[in-house]
Every structure is written in structure tokens, then in C-alpha cells.
CSV table of C-alpha atoms in Angstrom, one decimal:
chain,number,residue,atom,x,y,z
A,1211,MET,CA,-29.2,61.9,-2.5
A,1212,ILE,CA,-27.7,58.6,-5.0
A,1213,GLU,CA,-24.7,56.2,-4.6
A,1214,VAL,CA,-22.1,55.8,-7.2
A,1215,GLU,CA,-21.7,52.5,-5.8
A,1216,VAL,CA,-18.6,49.2,-7.7
A,1217,LYS,CA,-18.2,46.4,-5.6
A,1218,ALA,CA,-15.7,43.8,-6.9
A,1219,HIS,CA,-14.6,40.2,-5.3
A,1220,ALA,CA,-11.2,40.8,-2.7
A,1221,PRO,CA,-8.4,39.6,-4.0
A,1222,GLN,CA,-7.2,36.0,-2.1
A,1223,ASP,CA,-4.5,38.5,0.4
A,1224,LYS,CA,-6.8,40.5,2.7
A,1225,GLY,CA,-3.1,42.4,4.2
A,1226,ALA,CA,-2.6,43.1,0.7
A,1227,LEU,CA,-5.0,44.7,0.3
A,1228,GLU,CA,-5.0,47.2,3.4
A,1229,GLU,CA,-0.9,47.4,2.6
A,1230,LYS,CA,-2.1,49.0,-0.4
A,1231,LEU,CA,-5.1,50.8,1.0
A,1232,VAL,CA,-3.0,52.5,3.1
A,1233,GLU,CA,0.2,53.5,-0.4
A,1234,ILE,CA,-2.6,55.3,-1.9
A,1235,GLY,CA,-3.6,57.4,1.2
A,1236,ALA,CA,-7.0,55.7,2.5
A,1237,ARG,CA,-7.4,55.8,6.1
A,1238,ARG,CA,-8.8,52.8,8.2
A,1239,VAL,CA,-11.2,54.8,10.1
A,1240,GLY,CA,-13.2,51.1,11.4
A,1241,GLU,CA,-14.7,47.5,11.5
A,1242,GLU,CA,-18.3,47.1,12.1
A,1243,PHE,CA,-21.3,43.9,12.1
A,1244,GLN,CA,-23.9,44.4,9.7
A,1245,GLU,CA,-27.0,42.1,9.7
A,1246,ASP,CA,-29.5,44.1,6.9
A,1247,VAL,CA,-33.3,41.8,7.0
A,1248,TYR,CA,-34.6,42.2,3.2
A,1249,PHE,CA,-38.5,43.0,3.1
A,1250,ASN,CA,-40.5,42.7,-0.7
A,1251,ALA,CA,-43.4,44.4,-1.0
A,1252,PRO,CA,-46.8,43.4,-1.5
A,1253,HIS,CA,-48.0,45.5,-4.1
A,1254,ARG,CA,-44.8,45.0,-6.4
A,1255,ASP,CA,-42.0,42.4,-6.4
A,1256,PHE,CA,-38.6,44.1,-5.6
A,1257,ALA,CA,-36.6,41.1,-7.8
A,1258,GLN,CA,-38.5,42.5,-10.4
A,1259,THR,CA,-38.1,46.1,-10.5
A,1260,ASP,CA,-34.4,46.6,-8.8
A,1261,GLU,CA,-35.5,47.8,-5.3
A,1262,ALA,CA,-35.0,46.7,-1.8
A,1263,LEU,CA,-36.5,48.1,1.4
A,1264,ARG,CA,-34.1,47.1,4.7
A,1265,ILE,CA,-33.5,47.9,7.9
A,1266,ARG,CA,-30.1,47.4,8.9
A,1267,LYS,CA,-28.3,46.6,12.1
A,1268,VAL,CA,-24.9,48.3,12.6
A,1269,THR,CA,-22.4,46.8,16.0
A,1270,ASP,CA,-19.3,48.1,16.6
A,1271,GLU,CA,-17.2,47.9,19.7
A,1272,SER,CA,-19.6,50.9,21.6
A,1273,SER,CA,-22.8,51.0,19.9
A,1274,GLU,CA,-25.9,49.3,18.2
A,1275,LYS,CA,-27.2,52.0,15.1
A,1276,ILE,CA,-30.5,50.8,14.2
A,1277,PHE,CA,-31.6,52.2,9.7
A,1278,ILE,CA,-34.7,51.8,7.4
A,1279,THR,CA,-32.7,51.9,3.8
A,1280,TYR,CA,-35.0,52.1,0.4
A,1281,LYS,CA,-32.9,51.2,-2.8
A,1282,GLY,CA,-34.3,52.2,-5.9
A,1283,ALA,CA,-33.6,50.5,-9.0
A,1284,LYS,CA,-29.6,50.5,-10.5
A,1285,MET,CA,-29.5,53.4,-13.4
A,1286,ASP,CA,-26.1,52.3,-15.5
A,1287,GLU,CA,-24.9,49.3,-17.0
A,1288,VAL,CA,-21.9,49.3,-14.9
A,1289,SER,CA,-22.1,49.9,-11.4
A,1290,LYS,CA,-25.0,49.9,-8.6
A,1291,THR,CA,-25.7,53.7,-9.2
A,1292,ARG,CA,-29.1,53.7,-7.2
A,1293,LYS,CA,-30.7,56.6,-5.5
A,1294,GLU,CA,-30.7,55.7,-1.8
A,1295,ILE,CA,-32.9,57.2,0.5
A,1296,GLU,CA,-31.4,55.8,4.3
A,1297,VAL,CA,-32.5,57.2,7.6
A,1298,GLY,CA,-31.9,55.9,11.7
A,1299,VAL,CA,-34.3,54.4,14.4
A,1300,GLU,CA,-35.2,53.9,18.0
A,1301,ASP,CA,-36.0,50.3,17.1
A,1302,SER,CA,-35.8,47.3,14.3
A,1303,HIS,CA,-38.4,44.8,16.0
A,1304,LYS,CA,-41.4,47.6,16.0
A,1305,VAL,CA,-40.3,48.4,12.6
A,1306,ALA,CA,-40.3,45.1,11.2
A,1307,ASP,CA,-42.8,45.4,13.0
A,1308,ILE,CA,-44.4,48.1,11.2
A,1309,PHE,CA,-43.8,46.7,7.8
A,1310,GLN,CA,-44.8,43.5,8.1
A,1311,ASN,CA,-48.0,44.5,9.3
A,1312,LEU,CA,-48.4,46.5,6.2
A,1313,SER,CA,-47.8,43.2,4.1
A,1314,PHE,CA,-44.4,43.5,3.8
A,1315,ARG,CA,-42.8,40.0,3.9
A,1316,PRO,CA,-39.1,39.4,5.0
A,1317,VAL,CA,-37.3,37.2,2.5
A,1318,ALA,CA,-34.0,37.3,4.1
A,1319,THR,CA,-31.8,37.8,5.9
A,1320,VAL,CA,-27.5,39.7,5.5
A,1321,ARG,CA,-25.0,39.9,8.0
A,1322,LYS,CA,-21.4,40.6,7.5
A,1323,ASN,CA,-18.0,41.7,8.3
A,1324,ARG,CA,-16.7,45.0,7.3
A,1325,THR,CA,-14.2,47.0,7.7
A,1326,ILE,CA,-14.5,50.4,5.7
A,1327,TYR,CA,-11.7,53.7,4.2
A,1328,SER,CA,-12.2,56.5,4.4
A,1329,LEU,CA,-10.1,58.4,1.3
A,1330,LYS,CA,-11.1,62.2,-0.1
A,1331,ASP,CA,-15.3,61.4,-1.1
A,1332,LEU,CA,-14.6,57.5,-1.6
A,1333,VAL,CA,-15.6,55.0,1.2
A,1334,ILE,CA,-13.5,52.0,0.6
A,1335,THR,CA,-15.1,48.4,2.6
A,1336,LEU,CA,-14.2,45.3,2.9
A,1337,ASP,CA,-17.0,43.3,3.3
A,1338,GLU,CA,-17.0,39.4,4.9
A,1339,VAL,CA,-20.0,38.7,3.4
A,1340,GLN,CA,-22.4,35.2,5.4
A,1341,LYS,CA,-22.6,32.8,3.3
A,1342,VAL,CA,-21.6,34.5,-0.2
A,1343,GLY,CA,-18.2,35.7,-0.2
A,1344,SER,CA,-15.8,38.4,0.1
A,1345,PHE,CA,-15.8,41.4,-1.3
A,1346,VAL,CA,-14.2,45.6,-1.7
A,1347,GLU,CA,-16.6,48.1,-2.6
A,1348,ILE,CA,-16.2,51.5,-2.9
A,1349,GLU,CA,-19.0,54.0,-3.0
A,1350,LYS,CA,-19.2,57.9,-3.0
A,1351,GLU,CA,-22.2,59.2,-2.2
A,1352,ILE,CA,-23.5,62.6,-4.9
A,1353,GLU,CA,-26.7,65.2,-5.4
A,1354,GLU,CA,-29.5,64.0,-7.9
A,1355,GLY,CA,-29.2,65.0,-10.6
A,1356,ASN,CA,-24.8,65.1,-10.9
A,1357,ASP,CA,-23.3,63.6,-13.6
A,1358,THR,CA,-22.0,60.1,-12.0
A,1359,GLN,CA,-19.2,59.7,-15.0
A,1360,GLU,CA,-17.0,61.0,-13.1
A,1361,ALA,CA,-18.1,59.7,-9.9
A,1362,LEU,CA,-17.4,56.0,-11.6
A,1363,ASP,CA,-14.0,57.2,-13.4
A,1364,GLU,CA,-13.2,58.1,-9.9
A,1365,ILE,CA,-14.0,54.3,-8.3
A,1366,PHE,CA,-12.5,52.1,-11.9
A,1367,ALA,CA,-9.1,54.5,-11.3
A,1368,THR,CA,-8.8,53.8,-7.4
A,1369,TYR,CA,-9.9,50.2,-8.5
A,1370,SER,CA,-6.3,50.2,-10.5
A,1371,LYS,CA,-4.3,51.5,-8.1
A,1372,ILE,CA,-4.7,49.1,-5.6
A,1373,GLY,CA,-4.6,46.3,-8.8
A,1374,ILE,CA,-8.2,45.3,-9.3
A,1375,GLU,CA,-8.6,45.0,-12.5
A,1376,ASP,CA,-11.9,42.4,-12.9
A,1377,GLY,CA,-13.9,40.7,-11.4
A,1378,PHE,CA,-16.0,43.5,-10.2
A,1379,GLU,CA,-20.0,42.6,-9.2
A,1380,ARG,CA,-22.8,44.0,-10.0
A,1381,ARG,CA,-25.3,41.3,-7.7
A,1382,SER,CA,-25.9,42.7,-4.7
A,1383,TYR,CA,-25.0,40.0,-1.5
A,1384,LEU,CA,-29.0,39.9,-0.8
A,1385,GLU,CA,-29.5,38.4,-4.5
A,1386,LEU,CA,-25.6,36.6,-4.6
A,1387,MET,CA,-27.0,34.4,-2.2
A,1388,GLU,CA,-30.3,33.4,-3.7
A,1389,ILE,CA,-28.3,32.0,-6.7
B,753,MET,CA,-48.8,47.6,22.6
B,754,ILE,CA,-52.9,47.8,22.4
B,755,GLU,CA,-53.9,51.8,22.5
B,756,VAL,CA,-57.0,51.7,24.0
B,757,GLU,CA,-58.7,54.5,24.0
B,758,VAL,CA,-62.2,57.5,23.9
B,759,LYS,CA,-62.3,60.2,22.3
B,760,ALA,CA,-64.6,63.2,23.4
B,761,HIS,CA,-66.0,67.0,22.1
B,762,ALA,CA,-64.7,69.1,24.8
B,763,PRO,CA,-66.4,71.0,26.7
B,764,GLN,CA,-67.5,74.6,26.4
B,765,ASP,CA,-65.2,75.8,29.3
B,766,LYS,CA,-62.1,73.5,29.7
B,767,GLY,CA,-60.7,76.2,32.8
B,768,ALA,CA,-63.1,74.2,33.8
B,769,LEU,CA,-62.6,71.1,32.8
B,770,GLU,CA,-58.5,71.6,33.9
B,771,GLU,CA,-59.7,72.5,36.3
B,772,LYS,CA,-61.7,69.1,37.7
B,773,LEU,CA,-58.6,66.9,36.1
B,774,VAL,CA,-56.7,68.5,38.8
B,775,GLU,CA,-59.8,67.8,41.1
B,776,ILE,CA,-59.3,64.0,40.9
B,777,GLY,CA,-55.6,63.7,40.9
B,778,ALA,CA,-54.5,64.5,37.4
B,779,ARG,CA,-50.8,65.8,37.2
B,780,ARG,CA,-50.6,68.0,33.8
B,781,VAL,CA,-46.9,66.7,32.0
B,782,GLY,CA,-46.9,69.3,29.0
B,783,GLU,CA,-47.8,71.1,26.0
B,784,GLU,CA,-46.9,69.8,22.4
B,785,PHE,CA,-47.9,71.1,19.2
B,786,GLN,CA,-47.9,67.3,16.4
B,787,GLU,CA,-48.1,67.3,13.3
B,788,ASP,CA,-49.4,63.9,11.3
B,789,VAL,CA,-49.7,63.4,8.1
B,790,TYR,CA,-51.1,60.4,6.9
B,791,PHE,CA,-50.2,58.2,4.2
B,792,ASN,CA,-52.2,55.3,2.4
B,793,ALA,CA,-51.4,52.5,1.3
B,794,PRO,CA,-51.0,51.3,-3.2
B,795,HIS,CA,-52.0,48.1,-2.1
B,796,ARG,CA,-55.4,48.8,0.1
B,797,ASP,CA,-57.1,51.3,0.7
B,798,PHE,CA,-56.1,53.0,4.5
B,799,ALA,CA,-59.9,54.6,4.9
B,800,GLN,CA,-61.8,50.9,3.8
B,801,THR,CA,-59.2,48.9,6.4
B,802,ASP,CA,-59.4,51.0,9.4
B,803,GLU,CA,-55.7,51.3,9.4
B,804,ALA,CA,-53.6,54.5,9.8
B,805,LEU,CA,-49.9,54.9,8.7
B,806,ARG,CA,-48.2,58.4,9.6
B,807,ILE,CA,-45.4,60.1,10.4
B,808,ARG,CA,-45.8,62.3,13.5
B,809,LYS,CA,-43.8,66.0,14.8
B,810,VAL,CA,-43.6,66.8,18.7
B,811,THR,CA,-42.6,70.1,19.1
B,812,ASP,CA,-42.5,71.1,22.3
B,813,GLU,CA,-40.7,73.9,24.5
B,814,SER,CA,-37.4,72.2,23.7
B,815,SER,CA,-37.2,69.3,21.7
B,816,GLU,CA,-38.4,68.3,18.0
B,817,LYS,CA,-39.1,64.2,17.9
B,818,ILE,CA,-40.7,62.8,14.9
B,819,PHE,CA,-42.1,59.5,15.2
B,820,ILE,CA,-43.8,56.4,13.0
B,821,THR,CA,-47.0,55.6,13.5
B,822,TYR,CA,-48.6,52.4,12.5
B,823,LYS,CA,-53.2,51.2,13.6
B,824,GLY,CA,-55.3,48.3,12.9
B,825,ALA,CA,-58.4,48.1,12.6
B,826,LYS,CA,-60.9,49.1,15.4
B,827,MET,CA,-61.2,46.4,17.8
B,828,ASP,CA,-64.0,46.5,19.4
B,829,GLU,CA,-68.3,48.8,18.6
B,830,VAL,CA,-67.8,51.9,21.2
B,831,SER,CA,-64.1,52.7,21.2
B,832,LYS,CA,-60.9,53.6,19.5
B,833,THR,CA,-59.3,50.7,20.2
B,834,ARG,CA,-56.2,49.3,18.6
B,835,LYS,CA,-53.1,47.9,17.7
B,836,GLU,CA,-50.8,51.3,17.3
B,837,ILE,CA,-47.0,50.5,17.2
B,838,GLU,CA,-44.7,53.6,16.9
B,839,VAL,CA,-41.4,54.2,16.7
B,840,GLY,CA,-38.6,57.2,16.8
B,841,VAL,CA,-36.8,58.1,13.7
B,842,GLU,CA,-34.5,60.6,13.2
B,843,ASP,CA,-35.9,62.7,10.3
B,844,SER,CA,-39.6,63.8,8.8
B,845,HIS,CA,-38.7,64.4,5.0
B,846,LYS,CA,-36.2,60.6,4.9
B,847,VAL,CA,-39.0,58.6,6.7
B,848,ALA,CA,-41.9,60.5,3.8
B,849,ASP,CA,-39.1,59.5,0.5
B,850,ILE,CA,-39.0,56.3,1.8
B,851,PHE,CA,-43.0,56.2,1.9
B,852,GLN,CA,-43.0,57.7,-1.1
B,853,ASN,CA,-40.7,55.7,-3.6
B,854,LEU,CA,-42.9,52.7,-1.9
B,855,SER,CA,-46.3,54.1,-3.7
B,856,PHE,CA,-47.7,55.6,-0.4
B,857,ARG,CA,-49.1,59.0,-1.0
B,858,PRO,CA,-49.9,61.7,1.7
B,859,VAL,CA,-53.5,61.7,2.5
B,860,ALA,CA,-53.7,65.0,4.4
B,861,THR,CA,-52.1,67.0,7.9
B,862,VAL,CA,-53.4,66.9,11.5
B,863,ARG,CA,-52.5,69.8,13.1
B,864,LYS,CA,-53.4,69.9,17.2
B,865,ASN,CA,-52.1,71.7,20.1
B,866,ARG,CA,-52.0,68.9,22.4
B,867,THR,CA,-52.2,69.1,27.5
B,868,ILE,CA,-51.6,66.5,28.1
B,869,TYR,CA,-52.5,65.1,31.7
B,870,SER,CA,-51.7,61.3,33.5
B,871,LEU,CA,-53.6,60.3,35.5
B,872,LYS,CA,-52.4,56.5,37.3
B,873,ASP,CA,-52.2,54.7,34.3
B,874,LEU,CA,-54.0,56.6,31.8
B,875,VAL,CA,-53.3,59.6,30.0
B,876,ILE,CA,-55.6,63.0,29.5
B,877,THR,CA,-55.6,64.8,26.9
B,878,LEU,CA,-57.2,68.2,26.0
B,879,ASP,CA,-56.2,68.6,21.9
B,880,GLU,CA,-57.0,71.9,19.6
B,881,VAL,CA,-57.6,70.4,16.2
B,882,GLN,CA,-56.9,72.8,13.6
B,883,LYS,CA,-60.1,72.7,11.0
B,884,VAL,CA,-62.5,69.9,13.6
B,885,GLY,CA,-62.1,70.8,17.2
B,886,SER,CA,-61.5,70.3,20.2
B,887,PHE,CA,-62.0,66.8,22.6
B,888,VAL,CA,-60.7,65.2,25.0
B,889,GLU,CA,-59.1,61.3,24.6
B,890,ILE,CA,-58.1,59.2,27.3
B,891,GLU,CA,-56.5,56.2,26.7
B,892,LYS,CA,-54.4,53.2,28.1
B,893,GLU,CA,-51.8,51.3,26.8
B,894,ILE,CA,-52.3,46.9,27.7
B,895,GLU,CA,-50.2,44.0,26.6
B,896,GLU,CA,-51.4,42.4,23.4
B,897,GLY,CA,-53.8,39.6,24.8
B,898,ASN,CA,-55.0,41.4,27.7
B,899,ASP,CA,-59.2,41.8,28.3
B,900,THR,CA,-60.1,46.1,26.8
B,901,GLN,CA,-62.8,45.8,29.3
B,902,GLU,CA,-61.6,46.8,32.4
B,903,ALA,CA,-59.6,49.5,30.8
B,904,LEU,CA,-62.6,50.9,28.6
B,905,ASP,CA,-64.9,51.0,32.4
B,906,GLU,CA,-61.3,52.7,34.4
B,907,ILE,CA,-62.3,54.9,31.0
B,908,PHE,CA,-65.8,55.6,31.0
B,909,ALA,CA,-65.5,55.7,34.7
B,910,THR,CA,-62.9,58.6,34.5
B,911,TYR,CA,-64.9,60.4,31.4
B,912,SER,CA,-67.7,61.1,34.5
B,913,LYS,CA,-65.3,62.1,36.9
B,914,ILE,CA,-65.1,65.0,34.5
B,915,GLY,CA,-68.4,65.9,33.7
B,916,ILE,CA,-68.3,64.2,31.2
B,917,GLU,CA,-71.6,62.0,29.7
B,918,ASP,CA,-71.8,62.8,25.9
B,919,GLY,CA,-70.5,63.2,23.0
B,920,PHE,CA,-68.5,60.8,22.5
B,921,GLU,CA,-66.2,60.4,19.0
B,922,ARG,CA,-64.6,57.4,17.0
B,923,ARG,CA,-64.3,58.9,14.4
B,924,SER,CA,-60.6,60.1,13.9
B,925,TYR,CA,-59.9,63.4,14.1
B,926,LEU,CA,-58.8,62.3,10.3
B,927,GLU,CA,-61.8,61.2,9.6
B,928,LEU,CA,-62.9,64.5,10.8
B,929,MET,CA,-61.3,66.6,8.9
B,930,GLU,CA,-62.4,65.0,5.4
B,931,ILE,CA,-66.1,65.1,5.8
């Protein structure tokens, strides 16, 4: 699966932004806390190859879910479009233990509150990232091999509708945290 | 967790062996089909380091379960005692895809029918391994840092009770398949 994704700095007035999202037909899906532990590889430097490997713990009111996520290098110059593979696992400590026995090293932990909206086949998230700041992300998943431009056009048109025309950010939260 | 484990070639008469197991108090837990895909690492050769990384798919009458398992090097000269970390995952293809994107390569697939018996804190399994043969394994899990000798004594005493005094095998099914 390819994740076509564009991130922007959030405007100051979060309330007004959420109102606009509802106006254009977005549906509030929920809110969750995410804790991502990023690992680097022993045989290549993911900061150089632009890959990512993480264990994500997602907590909401009713449950805790754990995922392993691999992200490939970004595929264009304007967005964060990249290959993404995510799989649910039953225990984060055991996965971390396996990674470390394979000589992968935990390099950083990113914690955020994420409010999720859905608009047709787009997912729009408002993120409050600890030590980094507030961001809006709009994302669409497409099959590998499909053209990403159509999805990008749809994403930027949606940004425009909610009044965001600049302040786009290609760097990951991990990269922003390390500045 | 440390897996203290000894494997032996199974005697010809499997029926007689199962009768002996029941005589000494073992309880038949069930039967399952296991398919293990083993991976090698890009940065060291697990055949040299005596480690293993696999995706196991376990199928029985009612369910299919998937696990990632890491095994460390064997810790003594007589048994297959080693560190083992195993975690349940929701999808084998996605895990294989992540491993391959991290440059781990699938090297072999081991398929077997496993009949499982339980005897106090021992697990006794009768394995029919495709292309390899028939084996008995007796295994006990102990906490890391604990002495393995007591567990080994218990395991060899149990082998003795079911009439197996030789034919022990330290090589893994993966190694035996590659001969």
C-alpha cells in the first residue's frame, strides 16, 4: 500500500479549523494517544535512506493496540508519499526485544494526541505532538503502481477548502524532534 | 524466557510411544500443522551465529495463528537450550514484507504436523517434519538467569521413562533440511 500524505503546520485557532472540517463534510472519528518508538538498523542508517521502522502503541478510551510499521523512502519532492506496511502485534515489549536482539536500536520516542476526521477516502488528523507542535495531516491510501498525482491534487484541494495554503512540512515528527 | 529443549529421533512404533506417554501421566493437548518461514539477516549470517528468525503459521481445526519468533544461540553443548522471544501477529504476509524491506531474506520453509502432550511443566511434542523425519521434543521454559541443569535432568529422566536413551539431535529442522 502507498500512503499519499501531506502535513502542514496547524493554524492557531484549532476550534475554527474543526468547524471548517465539519462544514466541508468531514466526520469526527475519534481521538487517541499514540506512542511511537523508532528504531534504526545495524546495516544501514535510516536517517540516510529515509526509511522508518517503529512500534506504535495506540490508546483510546476503550482499548490499546500495538503495530509494527515500516515506511519506505519518500517517493516525490512535495509530499510524504511512501510505501507503508503496518501489522498488528500482541505485545510491544516482545517486539522491541526481538528488534534489539537483531541489533536494531531504539533511537527516539514520539508521543502525540491525534484527533481523527474522515472525509470520503481521505483521513484528516489533527496532531498535538509533544516537544514538536501542532499539525494537520491529510492522507490517502492507494494501491502500489497507481498514480499518486490525483490523490495529491485531492489532498491539496482539501487543504485549500479548510484555509491552509502554506506551512507544509515534509519532515517527519522524528526528524522535527531531532532538530 | 529461556527454552530448555532436547530433541530425539522418534522410535519406529509411534503408537507404543504415545501409549507410554499416557502411562507416565502425559495429557494429549492437540494436533496442529505448523509452517515456519526462516529468514537470514543482511548484517550477519544466522547459520554462523546460531540464531533464528522465523514467521510461524499454526493451523488447527478451529483457528490459524501467526507468530514472529527469534531464537538466540544455543547455550550449552548437550541441549537446544536458548533464548526465545515469540509474539503473536495478525498477518504473515505483511510481516514477511516488512522483513524483506529490511533486507532480511527468506531462506527455507519447514512444514510439520505436531502432536502436543503436556506433562506437569514439560511440553512433549511428536513431530512429523516434511523432508526431514519424525522426532520427539521435550521442552521446559524457565526464566532468564535460572539454572538450566535441573530442567535438563528432568527432561532426560522423562526421555528415559518413555524408553528413549539415545538418538538425540541438537541440529534444528532447518539445519537438518539443508544437509
